Amino acid sequence: MTTKITMEEMRAAYQRTAPFLHKTLVITSENIDEKVGNGTHVLFKCEHLQKTGSFKARGALNSAILAKEKNAKGMIAHSSGNHGQALAWAAQKIGLPCTIVVPKNAPISKIEGMREYNANIVFCEPTVTSRESVCADLTEKLEYYCVEPYNCVSMINGHSSVAFEILEQVGNEIDSIFLSVGGGGLASSVAFLIGNLRPDIEVYLVQPAQKELSNFLENGIKCPVDTLDTIADGVRVARVGPLCEPILKQYCAQKVISVKEDEIKEGLKLIWTRMKQRIEPTAALAFAGVLYHKPAHIKRPLVILCGGNVDTNYVIN
Amino acid sequence: MTTKITMEEMRAAYQRTAPFLHKTLVITSENIDEKVGNGTHVLFKCEHLQKTGSFKARGALNSAILAKEKNAKGMIAHSSGNHGQALAWAAQKIGLPCTIVVPKNAPISKIEGMREYNANIVFCEPTVTSRESVCADLTEKLEYYCVEPYNCVSMINGHSSVAFEILEQVGNEIDSIFLSVGGGGLASSVAFLIGNLRPDIEVYLVQPAQKELSNFLENGIKCPVDTLDTIADGVRVARVGPLCEPILKQYCAQKVISVKEDEIKEGLKLIWTRMKQRIEPTAALAFAGVLYHKPAHIKRPLVILCGGNVDTNYVIN
């Protein structure tokens, strides 16, 4: 498998995955622009409309194609959400068996999503230890290729296609990109590519306040908890991966924005009611960064709406 | 004001309103096509992305421009939903005062929508009698132009822009149009235009089963109730307007499809979860007609997603 995060590998990943992916829409809303105010024009990259309902399909597909080229017997991961659905879809697309280790308290809708793509589901206890040990045992036994959700070179190189598309679609219209940061897979991919190709475009990382990513990137002090208490369930992992850390330090150390839970909810409400796009709370996190904490000099931000996998009975309280 | 529903008036309405409206997207989904099956390719016209979140903005704007040309002092209507929001927006856009008579049990979100466009809200009792009498009194007192939601020539002529757009965008790709029918404003507008310009495209009216529109169009027997008990709140009015009746008899008498409540819910779930579009139940009604009751010869149906105004706490049970 690829072992480096490089512009060359990112270009190759974009080329090999593009035929199977959606080039997702970039949309705008006059009503949202009025709400944000100060003459700001916000653009939204619709990754909730990507295959499997999140950007994860990009990296997962790149990983699956590379695994197939290396004659992998199958793919495996542990996931309770978007990563598992994306990997199951990618494996089916490429013709590889796929096993997902799922904590037994995972939402039924996500499990059904994985099953729809013919993944083999193995349940484990709802703890990080159980997820990792069950997955490690199965990886060895099945001799499958194990794909980490964010700390993974082929995922990071694969995700970069979203940044290539942004530059092609609206590269000359934006001054910044705002994205939600969890483990750092999407963040490091976009920051690396934009930092190399278009360093004039600022990449902002939007986090739930409890994450304290600035303190880590600037002072090396790790977040004291493993898991964040936030409605943005896609970024509950508190710490960024070791592969992501140096990239984020280099490109985004001064560009971390903290958002409160109520601000995420307000952002979510606005996008649901005004744009009629059924995004998930984690996607609203990035928008809340623009809505409430945008630096004054930013006038043309692009928000990556990272996903739209939310249960039909989910209510904004 | 215009007194006739004609192709000429429809063309004029399209021309005068287009600069202020969205030419809404037509979207598709491989996943939905698989669910519908039989090699069907479904297209969706996104009126939930229209100004004010529904197609009603089209007719309302046409009505407002014509009212302004006739030196009307203002516009007035009674509404608890999309019509009121659309009219308030159109009046503000054109620079006319607007009063909406609103039953006092109307959803807060809709009332806020009207207020956002600076409409003057007058509350009445939540009965048809109260709505009509309060509105009639105010119309006389204020000397405003009163705009009926569906039984109104300028609304019907104005709505036709959605059909002009469909023909321009995908006229050569579709064999039919499915739409939800309530009072019949959208239905008669689309049926009239398509029947005149492209009679090879079949227009299907999708109704909640209780409406019994076939029995009316074929046998003249009116629905025994005034208001339907359905989650599709945009089509609760049981009978079509007198202006709509002859048009629907001429073009759609044999093309009425009845849908059960559970089928509307399933259609809504699919569009929320697979297409991530936050449509309202009334829009899902038209899709449910395709999903469960599409005639076998139909292979390229276009579904009009008529609106997306649904409260953030709405849950599909």
mmCIF file of C-alpha atoms in Angstrom, chain A residues 22 25 30-31 35 48-49 51 53 93 116-117 269 272-278 308-310 312-316, chain B residues 22 25 30-31 35 48-49 51 53 93 116-117 269 272-278 308-310 312-316:
data_model
loop_
_atom_site.group_PDB
_atom_site.id
_atom_site.type_symbol
_atom_site.label_atom_id
_atom_site.label_comp_id
_atom_site.label_asym_id
_atom_site.label_seq_id
_atom_site.Cartn_x
_atom_site.Cartn_y
_atom_site.Cartn_z
ATOM 1 C CA HIS A 22 -19.916 12.025 -7.402
ATOM 2 C CA LEU A 25 -22.398 20.222 -5.957
ATOM 3 C CA GLU A 30 -28.942 34.319 -0.188
ATOM 4 C CA ASN A 31 -30.807 33.744 3.059
ATOM 5 C CA LYS A 35 -27.745 35.629 8.354
ATOM 6 C CA HIS A 48 -23.590 14.820 2.278
ATOM 7 C CA LEU A 49 -24.573 14.101 -1.329
ATOM 8 C CA LYS A 51 -21.850 8.184 -2.251
ATOM 9 C CA GLY A 53 -23.661 10.142 2.441
ATOM 10 C CA LYS A 93 -17.702 -1.608 -5.727
ATOM 11 C CA GLU A 116 -27.003 -2.940 2.273
ATOM 12 C CA TYR A 117 -23.501 -2.980 0.784
ATOM 13 C CA LYS A 269 -31.419 24.433 12.134
ATOM 14 C CA TRP A 272 -32.226 22.246 7.552
ATOM 15 C CA THR A 273 -34.839 24.997 7.369
ATOM 16 C CA ARG A 274 -33.318 27.451 4.893
ATOM 17 C CA MET A 275 -31.321 25.214 2.574
ATOM 18 C CA LYS A 276 -33.488 22.090 3.074
ATOM 19 C CA GLN A 277 -30.337 19.997 3.175
ATOM 20 C CA ARG A 278 -30.505 17.165 5.675
ATOM 21 C CA GLY A 308 -25.706 13.675 5.980
ATOM 22 C CA ASN A 309 -26.174 10.402 7.821
ATOM 23 C CA VAL A 310 -28.697 11.185 10.519
ATOM 24 C CA THR A 312 -35.090 9.881 10.625
ATOM 25 C CA ASN A 313 -36.140 10.269 14.269
ATOM 26 C CA TYR A 314 -33.356 12.746 15.087
ATOM 27 C CA VAL A 315 -34.678 16.004 16.526
ATOM 28 C CA ILE A 316 -32.810 19.253 17.162
ATOM 29 C CA HIS B 22 -34.615 30.169 -8.805
ATOM 30 C CA LEU B 25 -32.310 21.889 -9.907
ATOM 31 C CA GLU B 30 -29.028 5.696 -8.340
ATOM 32 C CA ASN B 31 -30.115 4.405 -4.962
ATOM 33 C CA LYS B 35 -35.566 1.021 -4.925
ATOM 34 C CA HIS B 48 -38.275 22.727 -2.014
ATOM 35 C CA LEU B 49 -35.213 24.764 -3.061
ATOM 36 C CA LYS B 51 -37.637 30.879 -2.839
ATOM 37 C CA GLY B 53 -39.265 26.730 0.191
ATOM 38 C CA LYS B 93 -39.957 41.799 -3.338
ATOM 39 C CA GLU B 116 -39.382 37.577 8.239
ATOM 40 C CA TYR B 117 -40.769 38.965 4.977
ATOM 41 C CA LYS B 269 -37.847 8.398 4.737
ATOM 42 C CA TRP B 272 -34.530 12.180 3.675
ATOM 43 C CA THR B 273 -32.060 9.343 4.164
ATOM 44 C CA ARG B 274 -30.896 8.588 0.619
ATOM 45 C CA MET B 275 -31.090 11.971 -1.075
ATOM 46 C CA LYS B 276 -30.559 14.065 2.095
ATOM 47 C CA GLN B 277 -33.229 16.462 0.880
ATOM 48 C CA ARG B 278 -35.415 17.801 3.682
ATOM 49 C CA GLY B 308 -39.612 21.659 2.055
ATOM 50 C CA ASN B 309 -41.227 23.619 4.873
ATOM 51 C CA VAL B 310 -41.195 21.247 7.796
ATOM 52 C CA THR B 312 -37.132 21.078 12.885
ATOM 53 C CA ASN B 313 -38.849 18.916 15.497
ATOM 54 C CA TYR B 314 -40.855 16.954 12.928
ATOM 55 C CA VAL B 315 -40.278 13.206 13.202
ATOM 56 C CA ILE B 316 -41.385 10.444 10.832
#
